[in-house]
Protein backbone atom coordinates (compact mmCIF):
# COMPACT_ATOMS: atom_id res chain seq x y z
CA UNK A 1 0.00 0.00 0.00
CA UNK A 2 1.39 3.38 -1.02
CA UNK A 3 2.32 5.61 1.91
CA UNK A 4 0.37 8.86 2.00
CA UNK A 5 2.59 11.89 2.66
CA UNK A 6 0.86 15.10 3.68
CA UNK A 7 2.52 18.48 3.40
CA UNK A 8 2.13 20.51 6.59
CA UNK A 9 0.91 24.12 6.56
CA UNK A 10 3.73 26.56 5.79
CA UNK A 11 3.54 29.00 8.69
CA UNK A 12 5.81 31.97 9.35
CA UNK A 13 7.57 32.32 12.70
CA UNK A 14 5.72 35.53 13.56
CA UNK A 15 2.09 36.41 12.86
CA UNK A 16 -0.01 39.46 13.68
CA UNK A 17 -2.48 39.01 16.56
CA UNK A 18 -5.93 39.92 15.29
CA UNK A 19 -9.14 40.60 17.22
CA UNK A 20 -12.49 39.72 15.65
CA UNK A 21 -13.67 43.34 15.92
CA UNK A 22 -10.69 44.36 13.79
CA UNK A 23 -11.82 42.18 10.90
CA UNK A 24 -13.98 43.99 8.31
CA UNK A 25 -17.14 42.32 7.02
CA UNK A 26 -15.41 41.87 3.65
CA UNK A 27 -11.76 41.31 4.60
CA UNK A 28 -10.42 39.90 1.34
CA UNK A 29 -7.32 37.92 2.31
CA UNK A 30 -6.33 37.36 5.93
CA UNK A 31 -2.59 36.71 5.64
CA UNK A 32 0.00 36.25 8.38
CA UNK A 33 -2.53 36.53 11.19
CA UNK A 34 -3.40 34.68 14.38
CA UNK A 35 -6.79 34.89 16.10
CA UNK A 36 -8.28 33.41 19.27
CA UNK A 37 -11.89 33.31 20.48
CA UNK A 38 -13.20 35.15 17.44
CA UNK A 39 -16.87 35.17 16.45
CA UNK A 40 -16.52 36.04 12.80
CA UNK A 41 -19.27 37.54 10.64
CA UNK A 42 -18.60 38.23 6.98
CA UNK A 43 -20.68 39.73 4.19
CA UNK A 44 -22.83 37.02 2.62
CA UNK A 45 -21.41 35.88 -0.70
CA UNK A 46 -17.95 37.38 -0.22
CA UNK A 47 -15.00 35.10 -0.96
CA UNK A 48 -12.83 34.75 2.13
CA UNK A 49 -9.16 33.90 1.71
CA UNK A 50 -6.69 32.92 4.42
CA UNK A 51 -2.96 32.35 4.04
CA UNK A 52 -0.31 31.69 6.70
CA UNK A 53 -2.93 31.93 9.45
CA UNK A 54 -3.93 30.25 12.72
CA UNK A 55 -7.45 30.37 14.16
CA UNK A 56 -8.13 28.99 17.65
CA UNK A 57 -11.58 28.71 19.26
CA UNK A 58 -13.14 30.78 16.48
CA UNK A 59 -16.70 30.54 15.16
CA UNK A 60 -17.58 30.51 11.45
CA UNK A 61 -20.90 28.70 11.99
CA UNK A 62 -23.83 29.12 9.57
CA UNK A 63 -21.89 31.42 7.25
CA UNK A 64 -21.81 31.52 3.45
CA UNK A 65 -18.16 30.98 2.54
CA UNK A 66 -18.75 29.76 -1.00
CA UNK A 67 -15.61 29.99 -3.11
CA UNK A 68 -13.36 30.46 -0.07
CA UNK A 69 -9.62 29.84 -0.29
CA UNK A 70 -7.81 28.40 2.73
CA UNK A 71 -4.05 28.04 2.23
CA UNK A 72 -1.41 27.20 4.86
CA UNK A 73 -3.94 27.63 7.65
CA UNK A 74 -4.53 25.85 10.97
CA UNK A 75 -7.99 25.76 12.54
CA UNK A 76 -8.05 24.50 16.14
CA UNK A 77 -11.30 23.97 18.08
CA UNK A 78 -13.16 26.09 15.52
CA UNK A 79 -16.86 25.82 14.73
CA UNK A 80 -17.81 25.42 11.05
CA UNK A 81 -21.29 24.00 11.71
CA UNK A 82 -23.59 24.33 8.69
CA UNK A 83 -21.10 26.48 6.79
CA UNK A 84 -21.77 26.75 3.05
CA UNK A 85 -18.28 26.48 1.55
CA UNK A 86 -18.91 24.95 -1.85
CA UNK A 87 -16.37 25.51 -4.65
CA UNK A 88 -13.65 26.16 -2.04
CA UNK A 89 -9.92 25.62 -2.43
CA UNK A 90 -8.27 24.11 0.66
CA UNK A 91 -4.50 23.59 0.48
CA UNK A 92 -2.03 22.55 3.21
CA UNK A 93 -4.46 23.05 6.07
CA UNK A 94 -5.16 21.32 9.37
CA UNK A 95 -8.51 21.11 11.15
CA UNK A 96 -7.86 20.05 14.76
CA UNK A 97 -10.74 19.17 17.06
CA UNK A 98 -13.11 21.27 14.94
CA UNK A 99 -16.88 21.03 14.61
CA UNK A 100 -17.95 20.65 10.98
CA UNK A 101 -21.40 19.11 11.38
CA UNK A 102 -23.49 19.89 8.32
CA UNK A 103 -20.66 21.83 6.64
CA UNK A 104 -20.89 21.81 2.84
CA UNK A 105 -17.68 21.64 0.78
CA UNK A 106 -19.26 20.32 -2.43
CA UNK A 107 -17.37 20.91 -5.70
CA UNK A 108 -14.18 21.79 -3.79
CA UNK A 109 -10.50 21.06 -4.19
CA UNK A 110 -8.98 19.70 -0.97
CA UNK A 111 -5.26 18.90 -1.04
CA UNK A 112 -2.76 18.12 1.72
CA UNK A 113 -5.38 18.55 4.43
CA UNK A 114 -5.66 16.75 7.78
CA UNK A 115 -8.86 16.47 9.81
CA UNK A 116 -7.92 15.37 13.33
CA UNK A 117 -10.44 14.63 16.11
CA UNK A 118 -13.15 16.51 14.21
CA UNK A 119 -16.92 16.07 14.36
CA UNK A 120 -17.95 16.24 10.71
CA UNK A 121 -21.20 14.30 10.77
CA UNK A 122 -23.58 15.17 7.92
CA UNK A 123 -20.84 17.13 6.13
CA UNK A 124 -20.77 17.23 2.34
CA UNK A 125 -17.87 16.85 -0.11
CA UNK A 126 -19.80 15.69 -3.18
CA UNK A 127 -18.19 16.24 -6.60
CA UNK A 128 -14.94 17.29 -4.89
CA UNK A 129 -11.34 16.26 -5.52
CA UNK A 130 -9.58 15.12 -2.36
CA UNK A 131 -5.86 14.51 -2.74
CA UNK A 132 -3.43 13.66 0.09
CA UNK A 133 -6.14 14.06 2.72
CA UNK A 134 -6.26 12.33 6.10
CA UNK A 135 -9.31 11.72 8.28
CA UNK A 136 -7.81 10.89 11.68
CA UNK A 137 -9.79 9.92 14.79
CA UNK A 138 -12.75 11.85 13.42
CA UNK A 139 -16.50 11.42 13.10
CA UNK A 140 -17.71 11.45 9.47
CA UNK A 141 -20.89 9.38 9.87
CA UNK A 142 -23.69 10.27 7.45
CA UNK A 143 -21.27 12.41 5.43
CA UNK A 144 -21.54 12.70 1.66
CA UNK A 145 -18.64 11.87 -0.67
CA UNK A 146 -20.80 11.29 -3.76
CA UNK A 147 -18.89 11.17 -7.06
CA UNK A 148 -15.62 12.37 -5.58
CA UNK A 149 -12.12 11.91 -6.94
CA UNK A 150 -9.97 10.40 -4.18
CA UNK A 151 -6.20 10.24 -4.51
CA UNK A 152 -3.76 9.29 -1.76
CA UNK A 153 -6.46 9.32 0.92
CA UNK A 154 -5.73 8.10 4.44
CA UNK A 155 -8.55 6.99 6.73
CA UNK A 156 -7.31 6.52 10.31
CA UNK A 157 -9.58 5.30 13.13
CA UNK A 158 -12.55 7.35 11.96
CA UNK A 159 -16.30 6.76 12.12
CA UNK A 160 -17.92 6.39 8.68
CA UNK A 161 -21.30 4.90 9.56
CA UNK A 162 -23.71 5.30 6.62
CA UNK A 163 -21.37 7.68 4.78
CA UNK A 164 -22.17 7.99 1.07
CA UNK A 165 -19.42 7.04 -1.40
CA UNK A 166 -21.71 6.25 -4.33
CA UNK A 167 -20.11 6.78 -7.76
CA UNK A 168 -16.75 7.32 -6.06
CA UNK A 169 -13.89 5.03 -7.09
CA UNK A 170 -12.47 3.46 -3.91
CA UNK A 171 -9.62 1.58 -5.60
CA UNK A 172 -6.48 1.91 -3.49
CA UNK A 173 -8.38 3.26 -0.46
CA UNK A 174 -7.82 1.51 2.89
CA UNK A 175 -10.87 1.59 5.16
CA UNK A 176 -9.74 -1.20 7.48
CA UNK A 177 -9.03 1.10 10.44
CA UNK A 178 -12.42 2.81 10.23
CA UNK A 179 -15.63 1.90 12.01
CA UNK A 180 -18.91 1.36 10.17
CA UNK A 181 -21.64 -1.23 9.82
CA UNK A 182 -23.03 0.19 6.61
CA UNK A 183 -21.49 2.27 3.85
CA UNK A 184 -23.20 3.53 0.69
CA UNK A 185 -21.03 2.47 -2.26
CA UNK A 186 -21.30 1.62 -5.95
CA UNK A 187 -20.50 -2.11 -6.32
CA UNK A 188 -18.50 -1.62 -9.52
CA UNK A 189 -16.23 0.95 -7.82
CA UNK A 190 -15.02 -0.92 -4.73
CA UNK A 191 -12.54 -3.28 -6.41
CA UNK A 192 -9.06 -3.00 -4.83
CA UNK A 193 -10.47 -1.22 -1.76
CA UNK A 194 -8.92 -2.63 1.43
CA UNK A 195 -11.31 -3.53 4.26
CA UNK A 196 -11.17 -5.64 7.40
CA UNK A 197 -12.59 -9.16 7.54
CA UNK A 198 -15.63 -7.93 9.48
CA UNK A 199 -16.22 -5.13 6.98
CA UNK A 200 -15.94 -7.59 4.08
CA UNK A 201 -18.66 -9.75 5.62
CA UNK A 202 -20.86 -6.67 5.97
CA UNK A 203 -20.36 -5.77 2.30
CA UNK A 204 -21.13 -9.33 1.26
CA UNK A 205 -24.41 -9.27 3.14
CA UNK A 206 -25.25 -5.83 1.75
CA UNK A 207 -24.80 -7.18 -1.78
CA UNK A 208 -27.07 -10.13 -1.06
CA UNK A 209 -24.47 -12.86 -0.58
CA UNK A 210 -25.26 -15.63 1.89
CA UNK A 211 -22.54 -16.22 4.48
CA UNK A 212 -21.96 -19.85 5.42
CA UNK A 213 -21.34 -20.15 9.15
CA UNK A 214 -19.24 -23.11 10.28
CA UNK A 215 -21.10 -25.18 12.86
PDB file of C-alpha atoms in Angstrom:
ATOM      1  CA  UNK A   1       0.000   0.000   0.000  1.00  0.00           C
ATOM      2  CA  UNK A   2       1.392   3.382  -1.023  1.00  0.00           C
ATOM      3  CA  UNK A   3       2.323   5.612   1.907  1.00  0.00           C
ATOM      4  CA  UNK A   4       0.367   8.858   2.001  1.00  0.00           C
ATOM      5  CA  UNK A   5       2.589  11.886   2.660  1.00  0.00           C
ATOM      6  CA  UNK A   6       0.857  15.096   3.684  1.00  0.00           C
ATOM      7  CA  UNK A   7       2.525  18.477   3.398  1.00  0.00           C
ATOM      8  CA  UNK A   8       2.133  20.509   6.586  1.00  0.00           C
ATOM      9  CA  UNK A   9       0.915  24.123   6.557  1.00  0.00           C
ATOM     10  CA  UNK A  10       3.726  26.558   5.791  1.00  0.00           C
ATOM     11  CA  UNK A  11       3.544  29.001   8.686  1.00  0.00           C
ATOM     12  CA  UNK A  12       5.813  31.966   9.346  1.00  0.00           C
ATOM     13  CA  UNK A  13       7.566  32.321  12.701  1.00  0.00           C
ATOM     14  CA  UNK A  14       5.719  35.527  13.565  1.00  0.00           C
ATOM     15  CA  UNK A  15       2.089  36.412  12.864  1.00  0.00           C
ATOM     16  CA  UNK A  16      -0.015  39.459  13.684  1.00  0.00           C
ATOM     17  CA  UNK A  17      -2.476  39.009  16.557  1.00  0.00           C
ATOM     18  CA  UNK A  18      -5.927  39.924  15.288  1.00  0.00           C
ATOM     19  CA  UNK A  19      -9.139  40.598  17.217  1.00  0.00           C
ATOM     20  CA  UNK A  20     -12.491  39.721  15.650  1.00  0.00           C
ATOM     21  CA  UNK A  21     -13.670  43.342  15.925  1.00  0.00           C
ATOM     22  CA  UNK A  22     -10.694  44.365  13.794  1.00  0.00           C
ATOM     23  CA  UNK A  23     -11.824  42.177  10.900  1.00  0.00           C
ATOM     24  CA  UNK A  24     -13.980  43.993   8.309  1.00  0.00           C
ATOM     25  CA  UNK A  25     -17.137  42.317   7.022  1.00  0.00           C
ATOM     26  CA  UNK A  26     -15.411  41.873   3.647  1.00  0.00           C
ATOM     27  CA  UNK A  27     -11.756  41.309   4.597  1.00  0.00           C
ATOM     28  CA  UNK A  28     -10.415  39.901   1.339  1.00  0.00           C
ATOM     29  CA  UNK A  29      -7.315  37.915   2.305  1.00  0.00           C
ATOM     30  CA  UNK A  30      -6.329  37.362   5.931  1.00  0.00           C
ATOM     31  CA  UNK A  31      -2.593  36.712   5.637  1.00  0.00           C
ATOM     32  CA  UNK A  32       0.004  36.247   8.376  1.00  0.00           C
ATOM     33  CA  UNK A  33      -2.525  36.527  11.193  1.00  0.00           C
ATOM     34  CA  UNK A  34      -3.405  34.677  14.382  1.00  0.00           C
ATOM     35  CA  UNK A  35      -6.791  34.887  16.104  1.00  0.00           C
ATOM     36  CA  UNK A  36      -8.281  33.413  19.269  1.00  0.00           C
ATOM     37  CA  UNK A  37     -11.885  33.314  20.481  1.00  0.00           C
ATOM     38  CA  UNK A  38     -13.204  35.150  17.439  1.00  0.00           C
ATOM     39  CA  UNK A  39     -16.875  35.171  16.455  1.00  0.00           C
ATOM     40  CA  UNK A  40     -16.524  36.045  12.795  1.00  0.00           C
ATOM     41  CA  UNK A  41     -19.267  37.544  10.638  1.00  0.00           C
ATOM     42  CA  UNK A  42     -18.596  38.233   6.985  1.00  0.00           C
ATOM     43  CA  UNK A  43     -20.677  39.733   4.195  1.00  0.00           C
ATOM     44  CA  UNK A  44     -22.829  37.020   2.622  1.00  0.00           C
ATOM     45  CA  UNK A  45     -21.414  35.878  -0.702  1.00  0.00           C
ATOM     46  CA  UNK A  46     -17.947  37.380  -0.219  1.00  0.00           C
ATOM     47  CA  UNK A  47     -15.001  35.100  -0.962  1.00  0.00           C
ATOM     48  CA  UNK A  48     -12.833  34.753   2.129  1.00  0.00           C
ATOM     49  CA  UNK A  49      -9.156  33.901   1.707  1.00  0.00           C
ATOM     50  CA  UNK A  50      -6.693  32.916   4.421  1.00  0.00           C
ATOM     51  CA  UNK A  51      -2.963  32.349   4.037  1.00  0.00           C
ATOM     52  CA  UNK A  52      -0.312  31.690   6.704  1.00  0.00           C
ATOM     53  CA  UNK A  53      -2.934  31.933   9.451  1.00  0.00           C
ATOM     54  CA  UNK A  54      -3.927  30.248  12.723  1.00  0.00           C
ATOM     55  CA  UNK A  55      -7.449  30.374  14.161  1.00  0.00           C
ATOM     56  CA  UNK A  56      -8.128  28.994  17.648  1.00  0.00           C
ATOM     57  CA  UNK A  57     -11.576  28.708  19.259  1.00  0.00           C
ATOM     58  CA  UNK A  58     -13.140  30.776  16.480  1.00  0.00           C
ATOM     59  CA  UNK A  59     -16.700  30.540  15.157  1.00  0.00           C
ATOM     60  CA  UNK A  60     -17.579  30.512  11.453  1.00  0.00           C
ATOM     61  CA  UNK A  61     -20.897  28.699  11.989  1.00  0.00           C
ATOM     62  CA  UNK A  62     -23.832  29.119   9.570  1.00  0.00           C
ATOM     63  CA  UNK A  63     -21.886  31.420   7.250  1.00  0.00           C
ATOM     64  CA  UNK A  64     -21.807  31.523   3.454  1.00  0.00           C
ATOM     65  CA  UNK A  65     -18.156  30.978   2.543  1.00  0.00           C
ATOM     66  CA  UNK A  66     -18.751  29.762  -1.003  1.00  0.00           C
ATOM     67  CA  UNK A  67     -15.606  29.991  -3.108  1.00  0.00           C
ATOM     68  CA  UNK A  68     -13.360  30.460  -0.070  1.00  0.00           C
ATOM     69  CA  UNK A  69      -9.621  29.843  -0.293  1.00  0.00           C
ATOM     70  CA  UNK A  70      -7.813  28.400   2.732  1.00  0.00           C
ATOM     71  CA  UNK A  71      -4.047  28.044   2.228  1.00  0.00           C
ATOM     72  CA  UNK A  72      -1.411  27.197   4.864  1.00  0.00           C
ATOM     73  CA  UNK A  73      -3.940  27.626   7.653  1.00  0.00           C
ATOM     74  CA  UNK A  74      -4.534  25.851  10.973  1.00  0.00           C
ATOM     75  CA  UNK A  75      -7.992  25.760  12.541  1.00  0.00           C
ATOM     76  CA  UNK A  76      -8.048  24.498  16.136  1.00  0.00           C
ATOM     77  CA  UNK A  77     -11.296  23.969  18.080  1.00  0.00           C
ATOM     78  CA  UNK A  78     -13.160  26.086  15.523  1.00  0.00           C
ATOM     79  CA  UNK A  79     -16.864  25.817  14.725  1.00  0.00           C
ATOM     80  CA  UNK A  80     -17.811  25.421  11.053  1.00  0.00           C
ATOM     81  CA  UNK A  81     -21.289  23.996  11.711  1.00  0.00           C
ATOM     82  CA  UNK A  82     -23.592  24.328   8.690  1.00  0.00           C
ATOM     83  CA  UNK A  83     -21.100  26.480   6.789  1.00  0.00           C
ATOM     84  CA  UNK A  84     -21.767  26.747   3.045  1.00  0.00           C
ATOM     85  CA  UNK A  85     -18.277  26.475   1.547  1.00  0.00           C
ATOM     86  CA  UNK A  86     -18.912  24.949  -1.852  1.00  0.00           C
ATOM     87  CA  UNK A  87     -16.368  25.506  -4.648  1.00  0.00           C
ATOM     88  CA  UNK A  88     -13.655  26.159  -2.037  1.00  0.00           C
ATOM     89  CA  UNK A  89      -9.921  25.618  -2.430  1.00  0.00           C
ATOM     90  CA  UNK A  90      -8.267  24.111   0.660  1.00  0.00           C
ATOM     91  CA  UNK A  91      -4.504  23.586   0.480  1.00  0.00           C
ATOM     92  CA  UNK A  92      -2.034  22.553   3.209  1.00  0.00           C
ATOM     93  CA  UNK A  93      -4.462  23.047   6.071  1.00  0.00           C
ATOM     94  CA  UNK A  94      -5.165  21.317   9.371  1.00  0.00           C
ATOM     95  CA  UNK A  95      -8.506  21.107  11.151  1.00  0.00           C
ATOM     96  CA  UNK A  96      -7.856  20.054  14.758  1.00  0.00           C
ATOM     97  CA  UNK A  97     -10.742  19.172  17.056  1.00  0.00           C
ATOM     98  CA  UNK A  98     -13.114  21.266  14.940  1.00  0.00           C
ATOM     99  CA  UNK A  99     -16.876  21.033  14.615  1.00  0.00           C
ATOM    100  CA  UNK A 100     -17.949  20.651  10.976  1.00  0.00           C
ATOM    101  CA  UNK A 101     -21.402  19.113  11.380  1.00  0.00           C
ATOM    102  CA  UNK A 102     -23.491  19.894   8.318  1.00  0.00           C
ATOM    103  CA  UNK A 103     -20.663  21.829   6.644  1.00  0.00           C
ATOM    104  CA  UNK A 104     -20.885  21.814   2.842  1.00  0.00           C
ATOM    105  CA  UNK A 105     -17.685  21.640   0.782  1.00  0.00           C
ATOM    106  CA  UNK A 106     -19.264  20.320  -2.428  1.00  0.00           C
ATOM    107  CA  UNK A 107     -17.368  20.912  -5.704  1.00  0.00           C
ATOM    108  CA  UNK A 108     -14.184  21.789  -3.789  1.00  0.00           C
ATOM    109  CA  UNK A 109     -10.498  21.061  -4.191  1.00  0.00           C
ATOM    110  CA  UNK A 110      -8.977  19.696  -0.968  1.00  0.00           C
ATOM    111  CA  UNK A 111      -5.255  18.897  -1.042  1.00  0.00           C
ATOM    112  CA  UNK A 112      -2.756  18.120   1.719  1.00  0.00           C
ATOM    113  CA  UNK A 113      -5.381  18.547   4.432  1.00  0.00           C
ATOM    114  CA  UNK A 114      -5.662  16.750   7.782  1.00  0.00           C
ATOM    115  CA  UNK A 115      -8.857  16.474   9.809  1.00  0.00           C
ATOM    116  CA  UNK A 116      -7.921  15.366  13.328  1.00  0.00           C
ATOM    117  CA  UNK A 117     -10.444  14.631  16.108  1.00  0.00           C
ATOM    118  CA  UNK A 118     -13.145  16.505  14.212  1.00  0.00           C
ATOM    119  CA  UNK A 119     -16.920  16.074  14.363  1.00  0.00           C
ATOM    120  CA  UNK A 120     -17.947  16.238  10.709  1.00  0.00           C
ATOM    121  CA  UNK A 121     -21.200  14.302  10.775  1.00  0.00           C
ATOM    122  CA  UNK A 122     -23.577  15.173   7.922  1.00  0.00           C
ATOM    123  CA  UNK A 123     -20.841  17.129   6.133  1.00  0.00           C
ATOM    124  CA  UNK A 124     -20.766  17.230   2.339  1.00  0.00           C
ATOM    125  CA  UNK A 125     -17.875  16.848  -0.108  1.00  0.00           C
ATOM    126  CA  UNK A 126     -19.798  15.687  -3.181  1.00  0.00           C
ATOM    127  CA  UNK A 127     -18.189  16.244  -6.604  1.00  0.00           C
ATOM    128  CA  UNK A 128     -14.941  17.289  -4.893  1.00  0.00           C
ATOM    129  CA  UNK A 129     -11.345  16.256  -5.518  1.00  0.00           C
ATOM    130  CA  UNK A 130      -9.580  15.116  -2.358  1.00  0.00           C
ATOM    131  CA  UNK A 131      -5.856  14.511  -2.738  1.00  0.00           C
ATOM    132  CA  UNK A 132      -3.427  13.664   0.086  1.00  0.00           C
ATOM    133  CA  UNK A 133      -6.141  14.059   2.718  1.00  0.00           C
ATOM    134  CA  UNK A 134      -6.263  12.328   6.104  1.00  0.00           C
ATOM    135  CA  UNK A 135      -9.312  11.723   8.283  1.00  0.00           C
ATOM    136  CA  UNK A 136      -7.810  10.895  11.683  1.00  0.00           C
ATOM    137  CA  UNK A 137      -9.793   9.916  14.793  1.00  0.00           C
ATOM    138  CA  UNK A 138     -12.755  11.849  13.415  1.00  0.00           C
ATOM    139  CA  UNK A 139     -16.503  11.420  13.099  1.00  0.00           C
ATOM    140  CA  UNK A 140     -17.707  11.445   9.472  1.00  0.00           C
ATOM    141  CA  UNK A 141     -20.886   9.378   9.872  1.00  0.00           C
ATOM    142  CA  UNK A 142     -23.694  10.273   7.452  1.00  0.00           C
ATOM    143  CA  UNK A 143     -21.265  12.406   5.431  1.00  0.00           C
ATOM    144  CA  UNK A 144     -21.539  12.697   1.660  1.00  0.00           C
ATOM    145  CA  UNK A 145     -18.642  11.872  -0.669  1.00  0.00           C
ATOM    146  CA  UNK A 146     -20.800  11.291  -3.756  1.00  0.00           C
ATOM    147  CA  UNK A 147     -18.894  11.170  -7.062  1.00  0.00           C
ATOM    148  CA  UNK A 148     -15.616  12.370  -5.578  1.00  0.00           C
ATOM    149  CA  UNK A 149     -12.125  11.905  -6.943  1.00  0.00           C
ATOM    150  CA  UNK A 150      -9.970  10.405  -4.185  1.00  0.00           C
ATOM    151  CA  UNK A 151      -6.198  10.245  -4.509  1.00  0.00           C
ATOM    152  CA  UNK A 152      -3.761   9.291  -1.756  1.00  0.00           C
ATOM    153  CA  UNK A 153      -6.464   9.317   0.915  1.00  0.00           C
ATOM    154  CA  UNK A 154      -5.732   8.099   4.435  1.00  0.00           C
ATOM    155  CA  UNK A 155      -8.547   6.989   6.725  1.00  0.00           C
ATOM    156  CA  UNK A 156      -7.309   6.519  10.312  1.00  0.00           C
ATOM    157  CA  UNK A 157      -9.583   5.303  13.128  1.00  0.00           C
ATOM    158  CA  UNK A 158     -12.552   7.348  11.963  1.00  0.00           C
ATOM    159  CA  UNK A 159     -16.304   6.757  12.120  1.00  0.00           C
ATOM    160  CA  UNK A 160     -17.919   6.386   8.685  1.00  0.00           C
ATOM    161  CA  UNK A 161     -21.295   4.895   9.556  1.00  0.00           C
ATOM    162  CA  UNK A 162     -23.707   5.304   6.618  1.00  0.00           C
ATOM    163  CA  UNK A 163     -21.372   7.680   4.776  1.00  0.00           C
ATOM    164  CA  UNK A 164     -22.174   7.986   1.070  1.00  0.00           C
ATOM    165  CA  UNK A 165     -19.419   7.039  -1.404  1.00  0.00           C
ATOM    166  CA  UNK A 166     -21.711   6.252  -4.325  1.00  0.00           C
ATOM    167  CA  UNK A 167     -20.113   6.785  -7.759  1.00  0.00           C
ATOM    168  CA  UNK A 168     -16.745   7.316  -6.057  1.00  0.00           C
ATOM    169  CA  UNK A 169     -13.891   5.035  -7.086  1.00  0.00           C
ATOM    170  CA  UNK A 170     -12.471   3.459  -3.910  1.00  0.00           C
ATOM    171  CA  UNK A 171      -9.620   1.581  -5.599  1.00  0.00           C
ATOM    172  CA  UNK A 172      -6.475   1.909  -3.492  1.00  0.00           C
ATOM    173  CA  UNK A 173      -8.378   3.260  -0.465  1.00  0.00           C
ATOM    174  CA  UNK A 174      -7.817   1.513   2.885  1.00  0.00           C
ATOM    175  CA  UNK A 175     -10.867   1.594   5.161  1.00  0.00           C
ATOM    176  CA  UNK A 176      -9.742  -1.204   7.480  1.00  0.00           C
ATOM    177  CA  UNK A 177      -9.026   1.101  10.440  1.00  0.00           C
ATOM    178  CA  UNK A 178     -12.419   2.808  10.229  1.00  0.00           C
ATOM    179  CA  UNK A 179     -15.634   1.899  12.010  1.00  0.00           C
ATOM    180  CA  UNK A 180     -18.907   1.358  10.169  1.00  0.00           C
ATOM    181  CA  UNK A 181     -21.639  -1.234   9.824  1.00  0.00           C
ATOM    182  CA  UNK A 182     -23.033   0.188   6.613  1.00  0.00           C
ATOM    183  CA  UNK A 183     -21.494   2.267   3.849  1.00  0.00           C
ATOM    184  CA  UNK A 184     -23.197   3.525   0.692  1.00  0.00           C
ATOM    185  CA  UNK A 185     -21.029   2.472  -2.262  1.00  0.00           C
ATOM    186  CA  UNK A 186     -21.298   1.623  -5.952  1.00  0.00           C
ATOM    187  CA  UNK A 187     -20.501  -2.106  -6.317  1.00  0.00           C
ATOM    188  CA  UNK A 188     -18.500  -1.619  -9.518  1.00  0.00           C
ATOM    189  CA  UNK A 189     -16.235   0.949  -7.823  1.00  0.00           C
ATOM    190  CA  UNK A 190     -15.022  -0.920  -4.729  1.00  0.00           C
ATOM    191  CA  UNK A 191     -12.544  -3.280  -6.410  1.00  0.00           C
ATOM    192  CA  UNK A 192      -9.064  -2.998  -4.829  1.00  0.00           C
ATOM    193  CA  UNK A 193     -10.472  -1.216  -1.759  1.00  0.00           C
ATOM    194  CA  UNK A 194      -8.919  -2.625   1.433  1.00  0.00           C
ATOM    195  CA  UNK A 195     -11.314  -3.526   4.259  1.00  0.00           C
ATOM    196  CA  UNK A 196     -11.167  -5.640   7.400  1.00  0.00           C
ATOM    197  CA  UNK A 197     -12.587  -9.156   7.544  1.00  0.00           C
ATOM    198  CA  UNK A 198     -15.625  -7.933   9.478  1.00  0.00           C
ATOM    199  CA  UNK A 199     -16.222  -5.134   6.980  1.00  0.00           C
ATOM    200  CA  UNK A 200     -15.936  -7.587   4.080  1.00  0.00           C
ATOM    201  CA  UNK A 201     -18.657  -9.751   5.624  1.00  0.00           C
ATOM    202  CA  UNK A 202     -20.856  -6.670   5.970  1.00  0.00           C
ATOM    203  CA  UNK A 203     -20.359  -5.771   2.302  1.00  0.00           C
ATOM    204  CA  UNK A 204     -21.129  -9.334   1.257  1.00  0.00           C
ATOM    205  CA  UNK A 205     -24.414  -9.268   3.139  1.00  0.00           C
ATOM    206  CA  UNK A 206     -25.245  -5.834   1.754  1.00  0.00           C
ATOM    207  CA  UNK A 207     -24.804  -7.184  -1.775  1.00  0.00           C
ATOM    208  CA  UNK A 208     -27.069 -10.131  -1.056  1.00  0.00           C
ATOM    209  CA  UNK A 209     -24.475 -12.859  -0.583  1.00  0.00           C
ATOM    210  CA  UNK A 210     -25.256 -15.632   1.889  1.00  0.00           C
ATOM    211  CA  UNK A 211     -22.539 -16.216   4.483  1.00  0.00           C
ATOM    212  CA  UNK A 212     -21.964 -19.847   5.424  1.00  0.00           C
ATOM    213  CA  UNK A 213     -21.342 -20.152   9.149  1.00  0.00           C
ATOM    214  CA  UNK A 214     -19.243 -23.112  10.280  1.00  0.00           C
ATOM    215  CA  UNK A 215     -21.100 -25.177  12.865  1.00  0.00           C
TER     216      UNK A 215
END
